[in-house]
Amino acid sequence: MGITVEMKNGEKMDGEQFVIGMAASELSYIKEEEALKAWMIVCRTNFVKAASGENSSKNASATQNEGNVADVANIGIIKNIKQKNLNLDYVSMKELEENNGRKAYLEIKKKLEDASDATFRQMLTYENKYADALYHEVSIGKTVSSEEIYSVAVPYLISVDSSQDVESPDYMDVKILPYDEVLQKLIKADKRGRLEKIDKKQNIKILKSSLKITKHTDNGFVQEIMAQDNKWTGEEWKKIFGLNSTNFYLENYNGKLRMVTVGKGHDMGMSLYGANVLAKKQLSAATILSYYYPGTKILD
C-alpha cells in the first residue's frame, strides 16, 4: 500500500496488513466471500481516511463534521502513521489464532488474505473523495440516514431496506432489571452525584413513576430520557446498560424495568448481517456496496 503503520508495541506493519487486521476484528456476521470483499473495501476506505487525518470509524462520530472528507489525490503523500492516532478496531493475527484455535485460524486467515488480494487498492469514493464508510452489525430492518441521527445530510448515508436483518439472532434484545439495580448503575455513572443525594427508596419511586423517553427520532432512536429532573442521552443510557443500540423502549414489567432493544449498532451505512445475506443471494461485493452506499464508486 505504501503506508507504514507503527504499532503500539513499536513494530512496523504495512498498511494492507493492518487493513486485514481491521477486517478480522468483526467477522461474526461476515461469512460469504463477496460480503468479505465488501467488508475489506469498507475497512480499507476507513483506514485511508484515518491515515489522511480523518477519524472515520464504527462509532460514526466523524459524520457530525460536514468537512470530514479526504481527497483521493492525497493518498500518495501518506507514508507513515501511528496506530494510536488511527482510532480503528484491529485484531492481530496472534489474537485471531488465540481466539479461534490453529485450524480455524488458518482458514480465516486465508479467507482474509484472499479478500485482500481480490480487492487490493480498492476504496469507496464519492465525488472523488473517500466515502465515510460507516457500518453496523444489524439494522432495525432498514438503515437510517445520517440526517436523522446527526442532522447532517450525507448523500450516500440514506435509508435503504435491510429487512433480512430481522432474521438475525441479534435483531432484538431484552433486559429486565430490578429498579434497585437500575438505580445502582445510574448512580455509578452519575459523575455529578445527583442521585446519591436522594434517599434510595425515594429514587426508586421516582424511577418507577417518572422514567420515560422524552425525545427520539422518527425511527425510534432515543435521544433523551428523563426521570423527574434527571436527564440522560440515548447514548449514555446505551453505555450504562450495555444495550446493542439506542433504538429501545422502556416499560414497567412485574415491578421491574424492561428494556427492549432493536438492531445492533448505529444503523447507518452497511449492515454486516444484511451484506452477508445479500452475498448469499449471489450479489457481488460491488453491488452490495452500491446498495448500502448509493452513488458511491469503487476506486482502484
PDB file of C-alpha atoms in Angstrom:
ATOM      1  CA  MET A   1       0.000   0.000   0.000  1.00  0.00           C
ATOM      2  CA  GLY A   2       2.939   2.310   0.576  1.00  0.00           C
ATOM      3  CA  ILE A   3       1.761   3.269   4.056  1.00  0.00           C
ATOM      4  CA  THR A   4       3.563   2.007   7.140  1.00  0.00           C
ATOM      5  CA  VAL A   5       1.781   1.692  10.473  1.00  0.00           C
ATOM      6  CA  GLU A   6       3.804   1.952  13.670  1.00  0.00           C
ATOM      7  CA  MET A   7       2.041  -0.334  16.133  1.00  0.00           C
ATOM      8  CA  LYS A   8       1.651   0.400  19.832  1.00  0.00           C
ATOM      9  CA  ASN A   9       4.429  -2.097  20.627  1.00  0.00           C
ATOM     10  CA  GLY A  10       6.845  -0.281  18.305  1.00  0.00           C
ATOM     11  CA  GLU A  11       6.698  -2.804  15.467  1.00  0.00           C
ATOM     12  CA  LYS A  12       6.040  -1.556  11.945  1.00  0.00           C
ATOM     13  CA  MET A  13       3.489  -3.026   9.589  1.00  0.00           C
ATOM     14  CA  ASP A  14       2.383  -2.450   6.012  1.00  0.00           C
ATOM     15  CA  GLY A  15      -0.964  -0.671   5.763  1.00  0.00           C
ATOM     16  CA  GLU A  16      -2.654  -3.542   3.923  1.00  0.00           C
ATOM     17  CA  GLN A  17      -1.744  -5.956   6.715  1.00  0.00           C
ATOM     18  CA  PHE A  18      -3.336  -3.522   9.138  1.00  0.00           C
ATOM     19  CA  VAL A  19      -6.478  -3.459   6.976  1.00  0.00           C
ATOM     20  CA  ILE A  20      -6.623  -7.268   7.202  1.00  0.00           C
ATOM     21  CA  GLY A  21      -6.448  -6.945  10.989  1.00  0.00           C
ATOM     22  CA  MET A  22      -9.287  -4.420  10.866  1.00  0.00           C
ATOM     23  CA  ALA A  23     -11.426  -6.868   8.895  1.00  0.00           C
ATOM     24  CA  ALA A  24     -10.552  -9.623  11.368  1.00  0.00           C
ATOM     25  CA  SER A  25     -11.963  -7.542  14.235  1.00  0.00           C
ATOM     26  CA  GLU A  26     -15.558  -8.168  13.161  1.00  0.00           C
ATOM     27  CA  LEU A  27     -16.309 -11.492  11.493  1.00  0.00           C
ATOM     28  CA  SER A  28     -19.363 -12.546  13.497  1.00  0.00           C
ATOM     29  CA  TYR A  29     -21.697 -11.720  10.611  1.00  0.00           C
ATOM     30  CA  ILE A  30     -19.420 -11.737   7.569  1.00  0.00           C
ATOM     31  CA  LYS A  31     -19.060 -15.274   6.220  1.00  0.00           C
ATOM     32  CA  GLU A  32     -19.718 -15.198   2.463  1.00  0.00           C
ATOM     33  CA  GLU A  33     -16.901 -14.449   0.018  1.00  0.00           C
ATOM     34  CA  GLU A  34     -18.488 -11.394  -1.639  1.00  0.00           C
ATOM     35  CA  ALA A  35     -19.563  -9.982   1.722  1.00  0.00           C
ATOM     36  CA  LEU A  36     -15.988 -10.340   2.949  1.00  0.00           C
ATOM     37  CA  LYS A  37     -14.717  -8.496  -0.123  1.00  0.00           C
ATOM     38  CA  ALA A  38     -17.187  -5.667   0.510  1.00  0.00           C
ATOM     39  CA  TRP A  39     -16.133  -5.584   4.169  1.00  0.00           C
ATOM     40  CA  MET A  40     -12.451  -5.431   3.195  1.00  0.00           C
ATOM     41  CA  ILE A  41     -13.129  -2.420   0.955  1.00  0.00           C
ATOM     42  CA  VAL A  42     -15.012  -0.705   3.792  1.00  0.00           C
ATOM     43  CA  CYS A  43     -12.092  -1.330   6.165  1.00  0.00           C
ATOM     44  CA  ARG A  44      -9.507  -0.112   3.640  1.00  0.00           C
ATOM     45  CA  THR A  45     -11.529   3.037   2.961  1.00  0.00           C
ATOM     46  CA  ASN A  46     -11.769   3.841   6.655  1.00  0.00           C
ATOM     47  CA  PHE A  47      -8.070   3.128   7.117  1.00  0.00           C
ATOM     48  CA  VAL A  48      -7.033   5.511   4.368  1.00  0.00           C
ATOM     49  CA  LYS A  49      -9.392   8.203   5.681  1.00  0.00           C
ATOM     50  CA  ALA A  50      -7.912   7.809   9.146  1.00  0.00           C
ATOM     51  CA  ALA A  51      -4.373   7.834   7.763  1.00  0.00           C
ATOM     52  CA  SER A  52      -5.284  11.006   5.856  1.00  0.00           C
ATOM     53  CA  GLY A  53      -6.019  12.703   9.149  1.00  0.00           C
ATOM     54  CA  GLU A  54      -9.683  11.784   9.203  1.00  0.00           C
ATOM     55  CA  ASN A  55     -11.419   9.958  12.028  1.00  0.00           C
ATOM     56  CA  SER A  56     -13.913   7.664  10.310  1.00  0.00           C
ATOM     57  CA  SER A  57     -14.787   4.598  12.341  1.00  0.00           C
ATOM     58  CA  LYS A  58     -17.515   2.337  13.638  1.00  0.00           C
ATOM     59  CA  ASN A  59     -18.651   4.909  16.212  1.00  0.00           C
ATOM     60  CA  ALA A  60     -19.698   7.297  13.431  1.00  0.00           C
ATOM     61  CA  SER A  61     -18.543  10.398  15.324  1.00  0.00           C
ATOM     62  CA  ALA A  62     -16.815  11.768  12.233  1.00  0.00           C
ATOM     63  CA  THR A  63     -20.083  12.083  10.347  1.00  0.00           C
ATOM     64  CA  GLN A  64     -21.060  15.025  12.527  1.00  0.00           C
ATOM     65  CA  ASN A  65     -18.465  17.126  10.700  1.00  0.00           C
ATOM     66  CA  GLU A  66     -19.525  18.108   7.176  1.00  0.00           C
ATOM     67  CA  GLY A  67     -15.885  18.786   6.334  1.00  0.00           C
ATOM     68  CA  ASN A  68     -14.911  15.202   7.089  1.00  0.00           C
ATOM     69  CA  VAL A  69     -13.689  14.269   3.600  1.00  0.00           C
ATOM     70  CA  ALA A  70     -10.324  13.338   2.161  1.00  0.00           C
ATOM     71  CA  ASP A  71      -9.400  13.986  -1.454  1.00  0.00           C
ATOM     72  CA  VAL A  72      -8.234  10.825  -3.225  1.00  0.00           C
ATOM     73  CA  ALA A  73      -5.293  12.751  -4.668  1.00  0.00           C
ATOM     74  CA  ASN A  74      -3.733  12.947  -1.204  1.00  0.00           C
ATOM     75  CA  ILE A  75      -3.129   9.223  -0.758  1.00  0.00           C
ATOM     76  CA  GLY A  76       0.315   9.396  -2.366  1.00  0.00           C
ATOM     77  CA  ILE A  77       1.685  11.736   0.285  1.00  0.00           C
ATOM     78  CA  ILE A  78       0.815   9.428   3.212  1.00  0.00           C
ATOM     79  CA  LYS A  79       3.837   7.365   4.247  1.00  0.00           C
ATOM     80  CA  ASN A  80       3.767   6.694   7.969  1.00  0.00           C
ATOM     81  CA  ILE A  81       1.053   6.653  10.607  1.00  0.00           C
ATOM     82  CA  LYS A  82       0.930   5.582  14.247  1.00  0.00           C
ATOM     83  CA  GLN A  83      -1.719   3.089  15.338  1.00  0.00           C
ATOM     84  CA  LYS A  84      -2.586   5.204  18.366  1.00  0.00           C
ATOM     85  CA  ASN A  85      -3.691   8.006  16.039  1.00  0.00           C
ATOM     86  CA  LEU A  86      -5.994   5.854  13.943  1.00  0.00           C
ATOM     87  CA  ASN A  87      -8.813   5.053  16.396  1.00  0.00           C
ATOM     88  CA  LEU A  88      -9.746   1.942  14.430  1.00  0.00           C
ATOM     89  CA  ASP A  89     -10.680  -1.559  15.600  1.00  0.00           C
ATOM     90  CA  TYR A  90      -7.882  -4.052  14.959  1.00  0.00           C
ATOM     91  CA  VAL A  91      -7.094  -7.672  15.831  1.00  0.00           C
ATOM     92  CA  SER A  92      -3.605  -9.113  15.416  1.00  0.00           C
ATOM     93  CA  MET A  93      -3.049 -12.489  13.785  1.00  0.00           C
ATOM     94  CA  LYS A  94      -1.783 -13.748  17.145  1.00  0.00           C
ATOM     95  CA  GLU A  95      -5.061 -12.757  18.826  1.00  0.00           C
ATOM     96  CA  LEU A  96      -7.024 -14.256  15.952  1.00  0.00           C
ATOM     97  CA  GLU A  97      -5.287 -17.602  16.459  1.00  0.00           C
ATOM     98  CA  GLU A  98      -5.685 -17.498  20.228  1.00  0.00           C
ATOM     99  CA  ASN A  99      -9.403 -16.770  19.880  1.00  0.00           C
ATOM    100  CA  ASN A 100     -10.133 -19.430  17.250  1.00  0.00           C
ATOM    101  CA  GLY A 101      -7.548 -22.198  17.521  1.00  0.00           C
ATOM    102  CA  ARG A 102      -4.897 -23.088  14.967  1.00  0.00           C
ATOM    103  CA  LYS A 103      -7.049 -24.900  12.408  1.00  0.00           C
ATOM    104  CA  ALA A 104      -9.849 -22.311  12.257  1.00  0.00           C
ATOM    105  CA  TYR A 105      -7.295 -19.509  12.328  1.00  0.00           C
ATOM    106  CA  LEU A 106      -5.548 -20.779   9.194  1.00  0.00           C
ATOM    107  CA  GLU A 107      -8.884 -20.987   7.363  1.00  0.00           C
ATOM    108  CA  ILE A 108      -9.922 -17.489   8.452  1.00  0.00           C
ATOM    109  CA  LYS A 109      -6.501 -16.042   7.624  1.00  0.00           C
ATOM    110  CA  LYS A 110      -6.628 -17.475   4.102  1.00  0.00           C
ATOM    111  CA  LYS A 111     -10.112 -16.043   3.502  1.00  0.00           C
ATOM    112  CA  LEU A 112      -8.973 -12.641   4.729  1.00  0.00           C
ATOM    113  CA  GLU A 113      -5.848 -12.682   2.571  1.00  0.00           C
ATOM    114  CA  ASP A 114      -7.836 -13.832  -0.475  1.00  0.00           C
ATOM    115  CA  ALA A 115     -10.314 -10.983   0.041  1.00  0.00           C
ATOM    116  CA  SER A 116      -7.415  -8.566   0.426  1.00  0.00           C
ATOM    117  CA  ASP A 117      -5.786  -9.781  -2.800  1.00  0.00           C
ATOM    118  CA  ALA A 118      -9.076  -9.653  -4.711  1.00  0.00           C
ATOM    119  CA  THR A 119      -9.804  -6.062  -3.661  1.00  0.00           C
ATOM    120  CA  PHE A 120      -6.284  -4.682  -3.277  1.00  0.00           C
ATOM    121  CA  ARG A 121      -6.182  -0.871  -3.528  1.00  0.00           C
ATOM    122  CA  GLN A 122      -9.980  -0.694  -3.952  1.00  0.00           C
ATOM    123  CA  MET A 123     -11.664   2.007  -1.872  1.00  0.00           C
ATOM    124  CA  LEU A 124     -15.096   3.556  -1.724  1.00  0.00           C
ATOM    125  CA  THR A 125     -15.365   7.119  -3.053  1.00  0.00           C
ATOM    126  CA  TYR A 126     -17.971   9.771  -3.614  1.00  0.00           C
ATOM    127  CA  GLU A 127     -17.270  12.676  -5.966  1.00  0.00           C
ATOM    128  CA  ASN A 128     -13.549  11.925  -5.910  1.00  0.00           C
ATOM    129  CA  LYS A 129     -13.313  11.874  -2.132  1.00  0.00           C
ATOM    130  CA  TYR A 130     -13.097   8.877   0.170  1.00  0.00           C
ATOM    131  CA  ALA A 131     -16.529   7.931   1.428  1.00  0.00           C
ATOM    132  CA  ASP A 132     -17.357   7.880   5.115  1.00  0.00           C
ATOM    133  CA  ALA A 133     -17.913   4.106   5.055  1.00  0.00           C
ATOM    134  CA  LEU A 134     -19.947   3.738   8.227  1.00  0.00           C
ATOM    135  CA  TYR A 135     -21.210   0.297   9.158  1.00  0.00           C
ATOM    136  CA  HIS A 136     -23.131  -1.513  11.865  1.00  0.00           C
ATOM    137  CA  GLU A 137     -23.795  -5.109  12.831  1.00  0.00           C
ATOM    138  CA  VAL A 138     -27.586  -5.478  12.467  1.00  0.00           C
ATOM    139  CA  SER A 139     -30.130  -2.891  11.300  1.00  0.00           C
ATOM    140  CA  ILE A 140     -33.665  -2.314  12.580  1.00  0.00           C
ATOM    141  CA  GLY A 141     -34.961  -3.719   9.280  1.00  0.00           C
ATOM    142  CA  LYS A 142     -33.700  -0.735   7.330  1.00  0.00           C
ATOM    143  CA  THR A 143     -30.737   1.565   7.613  1.00  0.00           C
ATOM    144  CA  VAL A 144     -31.225   5.178   8.662  1.00  0.00           C
ATOM    145  CA  SER A 145     -29.835   8.399   7.269  1.00  0.00           C
ATOM    146  CA  SER A 146     -27.068  10.446   8.809  1.00  0.00           C
ATOM    147  CA  GLU A 147     -29.531  13.336   8.730  1.00  0.00           C
ATOM    148  CA  GLU A 148     -31.869  11.506  11.123  1.00  0.00           C
ATOM    149  CA  ILE A 149     -29.111  10.612  13.587  1.00  0.00           C
ATOM    150  CA  TYR A 150     -26.798  13.633  13.351  1.00  0.00           C
ATOM    151  CA  SER A 151     -28.816  16.238  11.408  1.00  0.00           C
ATOM    152  CA  VAL A 152     -26.140  16.192   8.711  1.00  0.00           C
ATOM    153  CA  ALA A 153     -27.215  15.071   5.254  1.00  0.00           C
ATOM    154  CA  VAL A 154     -24.681  12.815   3.521  1.00  0.00           C
ATOM    155  CA  PRO A 155     -25.885  11.810   0.019  1.00  0.00           C
ATOM    156  CA  TYR A 156     -24.845   8.154   0.329  1.00  0.00           C
ATOM    157  CA  LEU A 157     -25.775   7.662   4.002  1.00  0.00           C
ATOM    158  CA  ILE A 158     -29.501   7.400   3.447  1.00  0.00           C
ATOM    159  CA  SER A 159     -32.168   4.898   4.495  1.00  0.00           C
ATOM    160  CA  VAL A 160     -32.325   1.675   2.471  1.00  0.00           C
ATOM    161  CA  ASP A 161     -34.269  -1.512   3.059  1.00  0.00           C
ATOM    162  CA  SER A 162     -32.455  -4.222   5.007  1.00  0.00           C
ATOM    163  CA  SER A 163     -35.446  -6.288   6.071  1.00  0.00           C
ATOM    164  CA  GLN A 164     -33.399  -9.502   6.057  1.00  0.00           C
ATOM    165  CA  ASP A 165     -31.842  -8.275   9.316  1.00  0.00           C
ATOM    166  CA  VAL A 166     -34.980  -9.151  11.287  1.00  0.00           C
ATOM    167  CA  GLU A 167     -33.897 -12.799  10.934  1.00  0.00           C
ATOM    168  CA  SER A 168     -30.689 -12.171  12.883  1.00  0.00           C
ATOM    169  CA  PRO A 169     -30.492 -13.624  16.416  1.00  0.00           C
ATOM    170  CA  ASP A 170     -29.250 -10.177  17.452  1.00  0.00           C
ATOM    171  CA  TYR A 171     -32.147  -8.268  15.901  1.00  0.00           C
ATOM    172  CA  MET A 172     -33.878  -7.861  19.273  1.00  0.00           C
ATOM    173  CA  ASP A 173     -32.537  -7.963  22.817  1.00  0.00           C
ATOM    174  CA  VAL A 174     -34.443  -7.768  26.098  1.00  0.00           C
ATOM    175  CA  LYS A 175     -33.046  -6.832  29.508  1.00  0.00           C
ATOM    176  CA  ILE A 176     -35.155  -6.954  32.676  1.00  0.00           C
ATOM    177  CA  LEU A 177     -33.665  -5.389  35.815  1.00  0.00           C
ATOM    178  CA  PRO A 178     -34.974  -4.698  39.329  1.00  0.00           C
ATOM    179  CA  TYR A 179     -35.247  -0.961  39.904  1.00  0.00           C
ATOM    180  CA  ASP A 180     -32.663  -1.051  42.697  1.00  0.00           C
ATOM    181  CA  GLU A 181     -30.135  -2.475  40.210  1.00  0.00           C
ATOM    182  CA  VAL A 182     -31.125   0.183  37.671  1.00  0.00           C
ATOM    183  CA  LEU A 183     -30.545   2.829  40.336  1.00  0.00           C
ATOM    184  CA  GLN A 184     -27.167   1.341  41.292  1.00  0.00           C
ATOM    185  CA  LYS A 185     -25.953   1.521  37.690  1.00  0.00           C
ATOM    186  CA  LEU A 186     -27.234   5.064  37.254  1.00  0.00           C
ATOM    187  CA  ILE A 187     -25.551   6.228  40.481  1.00  0.00           C
ATOM    188  CA  LYS A 188     -22.255   4.649  39.390  1.00  0.00           C
ATOM    189  CA  ALA A 189     -22.433   6.540  36.093  1.00  0.00           C
ATOM    190  CA  ASP A 190     -23.582   9.806  37.701  1.00  0.00           C
ATOM    191  CA  LYS A 191     -20.402  11.882  37.868  1.00  0.00           C
ATOM    192  CA  ARG A 192     -22.184  14.840  39.447  1.00  0.00           C
ATOM    193  CA  GLY A 193     -23.583  12.749  42.281  1.00  0.00           C
ATOM    194  CA  ARG A 194     -27.131  13.995  41.829  1.00  0.00           C
ATOM    195  CA  LEU A 195     -28.788  10.673  42.561  1.00  0.00           C
ATOM    196  CA  GLU A 196     -26.666   9.874  45.611  1.00  0.00           C
ATOM    197  CA  LYS A 197     -28.060  12.934  47.372  1.00  0.00           C
ATOM    198  CA  ILE A 198     -31.563  11.470  47.356  1.00  0.00           C
ATOM    199  CA  ASP A 199     -32.813   8.647  49.568  1.00  0.00           C
ATOM    200  CA  LYS A 200     -32.668   5.262  47.805  1.00  0.00           C
ATOM    201  CA  LYS A 201     -36.359   4.498  48.299  1.00  0.00           C
ATOM    202  CA  GLN A 202     -37.252   7.946  47.015  1.00  0.00           C
ATOM    203  CA  ASN A 203     -35.023   7.436  43.971  1.00  0.00           C
ATOM    204  CA  ILE A 204     -36.662   4.118  43.141  1.00  0.00           C
ATOM    205  CA  LYS A 205     -40.075   5.734  43.497  1.00  0.00           C
ATOM    206  CA  ILE A 206     -39.000   8.496  41.095  1.00  0.00           C
ATOM    207  CA  LEU A 207     -37.751   5.960  38.560  1.00  0.00           C
ATOM    208  CA  LYS A 208     -40.912   3.880  38.699  1.00  0.00           C
ATOM    209  CA  SER A 209     -43.261   6.857  38.412  1.00  0.00           C
ATOM    210  CA  SER A 210     -41.493   9.238  36.036  1.00  0.00           C
ATOM    211  CA  LEU A 211     -38.851   7.423  33.995  1.00  0.00           C
ATOM    212  CA  LYS A 212     -39.652   7.878  30.308  1.00  0.00           C
ATOM    213  CA  ILE A 213     -38.189   8.533  26.885  1.00  0.00           C
ATOM    214  CA  THR A 214     -38.807  12.198  26.089  1.00  0.00           C
ATOM    215  CA  LYS A 215     -37.102  12.541  22.698  1.00  0.00           C
ATOM    216  CA  HIS A 216     -36.474  10.112  19.859  1.00  0.00           C
ATOM    217  CA  THR A 217     -36.045  10.133  16.089  1.00  0.00           C
ATOM    218  CA  ASP A 218     -38.780   9.139  13.647  1.00  0.00           C
ATOM    219  CA  ASN A 219     -37.447   5.558  13.583  1.00  0.00           C
ATOM    220  CA  GLY A 220     -37.211   5.257  17.356  1.00  0.00           C
ATOM    221  CA  PHE A 221     -33.575   6.076  18.115  1.00  0.00           C
ATOM    222  CA  VAL A 222     -33.605   7.508  21.622  1.00  0.00           C
ATOM    223  CA  GLN A 223     -32.197  10.992  22.092  1.00  0.00           C
ATOM    224  CA  GLU A 224     -33.296  11.821  25.634  1.00  0.00           C
ATOM    225  CA  ILE A 225     -34.569  10.037  28.740  1.00  0.00           C
ATOM    226  CA  MET A 226     -35.841  11.772  31.871  1.00  0.00           C
ATOM    227  CA  ALA A 227     -36.805  10.841  35.419  1.00  0.00           C
ATOM    228  CA  GLN A 228     -38.093  13.921  37.202  1.00  0.00           C
ATOM    229  CA  ASP A 229     -35.143  16.383  36.979  1.00  0.00           C
ATOM    230  CA  ASN A 230     -32.597  13.779  35.888  1.00  0.00           C
ATOM    231  CA  LYS A 231     -31.697  13.526  32.212  1.00  0.00           C
ATOM    232  CA  TRP A 232     -29.683  11.115  30.050  1.00  0.00           C
ATOM    233  CA  THR A 233     -28.959  10.924  26.337  1.00  0.00           C
ATOM    234  CA  GLY A 234     -29.744   7.746  24.452  1.00  0.00           C
ATOM    235  CA  GLU A 235     -26.015   7.103  24.025  1.00  0.00           C
ATOM    236  CA  GLU A 236     -25.434   7.478  27.770  1.00  0.00           C
ATOM    237  CA  TRP A 237     -28.250   5.051  28.577  1.00  0.00           C
ATOM    238  CA  LYS A 238     -26.948   2.576  25.991  1.00  0.00           C
ATOM    239  CA  LYS A 239     -23.475   2.682  27.558  1.00  0.00           C
ATOM    240  CA  ILE A 240     -24.692   2.418  31.157  1.00  0.00           C
ATOM    241  CA  PHE A 241     -26.813  -0.679  30.490  1.00  0.00           C
ATOM    242  CA  GLY A 242     -24.763  -2.274  27.712  1.00  0.00           C
ATOM    243  CA  LEU A 243     -27.529  -2.089  25.123  1.00  0.00           C
ATOM    244  CA  ASN A 244     -26.952  -3.050  21.494  1.00  0.00           C
ATOM    245  CA  SER A 245     -28.236   0.226  20.099  1.00  0.00           C
ATOM    246  CA  THR A 246     -30.035   3.426  21.008  1.00  0.00           C
ATOM    247  CA  ASN A 247     -33.211   2.108  19.406  1.00  0.00           C
ATOM    248  CA  PHE A 248     -35.019   0.886  22.514  1.00  0.00           C
ATOM    249  CA  TYR A 249     -38.096   1.379  24.644  1.00  0.00           C
ATOM    250  CA  LEU A 250     -38.669   1.168  28.390  1.00  0.00           C
ATOM    251  CA  GLU A 251     -41.612  -0.270  30.295  1.00  0.00           C
ATOM    252  CA  ASN A 252     -42.626  -1.472  33.741  1.00  0.00           C
ATOM    253  CA  TYR A 253     -42.763  -5.251  33.850  1.00  0.00           C
ATOM    254  CA  ASN A 254     -43.871  -7.012  37.035  1.00  0.00           C
ATOM    255  CA  GLY A 255     -42.316  -4.318  39.192  1.00  0.00           C
ATOM    256  CA  LYS A 256     -39.078  -4.295  37.202  1.00  0.00           C
ATOM    257  CA  LEU A 257     -37.759  -2.259  34.285  1.00  0.00           C
ATOM    258  CA  ARG A 258     -37.810  -3.944  30.905  1.00  0.00           C
ATOM    259  CA  MET A 259     -35.586  -2.550  28.141  1.00  0.00           C
ATOM    260  CA  VAL A 260     -36.269  -3.841  24.635  1.00  0.00           C
ATOM    261  CA  THR A 261     -33.592  -3.001  22.065  1.00  0.00           C
ATOM    262  CA  VAL A 262     -33.853  -3.389  18.289  1.00  0.00           C
ATOM    263  CA  GLY A 263     -30.849  -3.641  15.984  1.00  0.00           C
ATOM    264  CA  LYS A 264     -27.174  -3.580  16.836  1.00  0.00           C
ATOM    265  CA  GLY A 265     -25.065  -0.504  16.184  1.00  0.00           C
ATOM    266  CA  HIS A 266     -25.910   2.994  14.947  1.00  0.00           C
ATOM    267  CA  ASP A 267     -27.822   1.741  11.845  1.00  0.00           C
ATOM    268  CA  MET A 268     -26.040   3.975   9.294  1.00  0.00           C
ATOM    269  CA  GLY A 269     -24.241   2.662   6.221  1.00  0.00           C
ATOM    270  CA  MET A 270     -23.700  -1.035   5.588  1.00  0.00           C
ATOM    271  CA  SER A 271     -25.354  -3.677   7.731  1.00  0.00           C
ATOM    272  CA  LEU A 272     -22.843  -6.508   8.149  1.00  0.00           C
ATOM    273  CA  TYR A 273     -25.579  -9.076   8.651  1.00  0.00           C
ATOM    274  CA  GLY A 274     -27.523  -7.699   5.718  1.00  0.00           C
ATOM    275  CA  ALA A 275     -24.460  -7.652   3.463  1.00  0.00           C
ATOM    276  CA  ASN A 276     -23.853 -11.329   4.199  1.00  0.00           C
ATOM    277  CA  VAL A 277     -27.436 -12.229   3.305  1.00  0.00           C
ATOM    278  CA  LEU A 278     -27.136 -10.328   0.010  1.00  0.00           C
ATOM    279  CA  ALA A 279     -23.927 -12.236  -0.744  1.00  0.00           C
ATOM    280  CA  LYS A 280     -25.805 -15.492  -0.163  1.00  0.00           C
ATOM    281  CA  LYS A 281     -28.205 -14.301  -2.881  1.00  0.00           C
ATOM    282  CA  GLN A 282     -25.233 -14.128  -5.279  1.00  0.00           C
ATOM    283  CA  LEU A 283     -24.838 -10.357  -5.219  1.00  0.00           C
ATOM    284  CA  SER A 284     -21.289  -9.139  -5.843  1.00  0.00           C
ATOM    285  CA  ALA A 285     -19.254  -7.024  -3.432  1.00  0.00           C
ATOM    286  CA  ALA A 286     -19.606  -4.036  -5.777  1.00  0.00           C
ATOM    287  CA  THR A 287     -23.399  -4.426  -5.886  1.00  0.00           C
ATOM    288  CA  ILE A 288     -23.617  -4.753  -2.094  1.00  0.00           C
ATOM    289  CA  LEU A 289     -21.582  -1.583  -1.611  1.00  0.00           C
ATOM    290  CA  SER A 290     -23.565   0.399  -4.177  1.00  0.00           C
ATOM    291  CA  TYR A 291     -26.762  -0.728  -2.452  1.00  0.00           C
ATOM    292  CA  TYR A 292     -25.777   0.367   1.052  1.00  0.00           C
ATOM    293  CA  TYR A 293     -23.853   3.471  -0.125  1.00  0.00           C
ATOM    294  CA  PRO A 294     -25.906   4.747  -3.110  1.00  0.00           C
ATOM    295  CA  GLY A 295     -23.972   6.912  -5.541  1.00  0.00           C
ATOM    296  CA  THR A 296     -20.517   5.838  -4.399  1.00  0.00           C
ATOM    297  CA  LYS A 297     -17.901   4.322  -6.683  1.00  0.00           C
ATOM    298  CA  ILE A 298     -15.076   1.864  -6.119  1.00  0.00           C
ATOM    299  CA  LEU A 299     -11.688   3.411  -6.872  1.00  0.00           C
ATOM    300  CA  ASP A 300      -8.735   1.117  -7.562  1.00  0.00           C
TER     301      ASP A 300
END
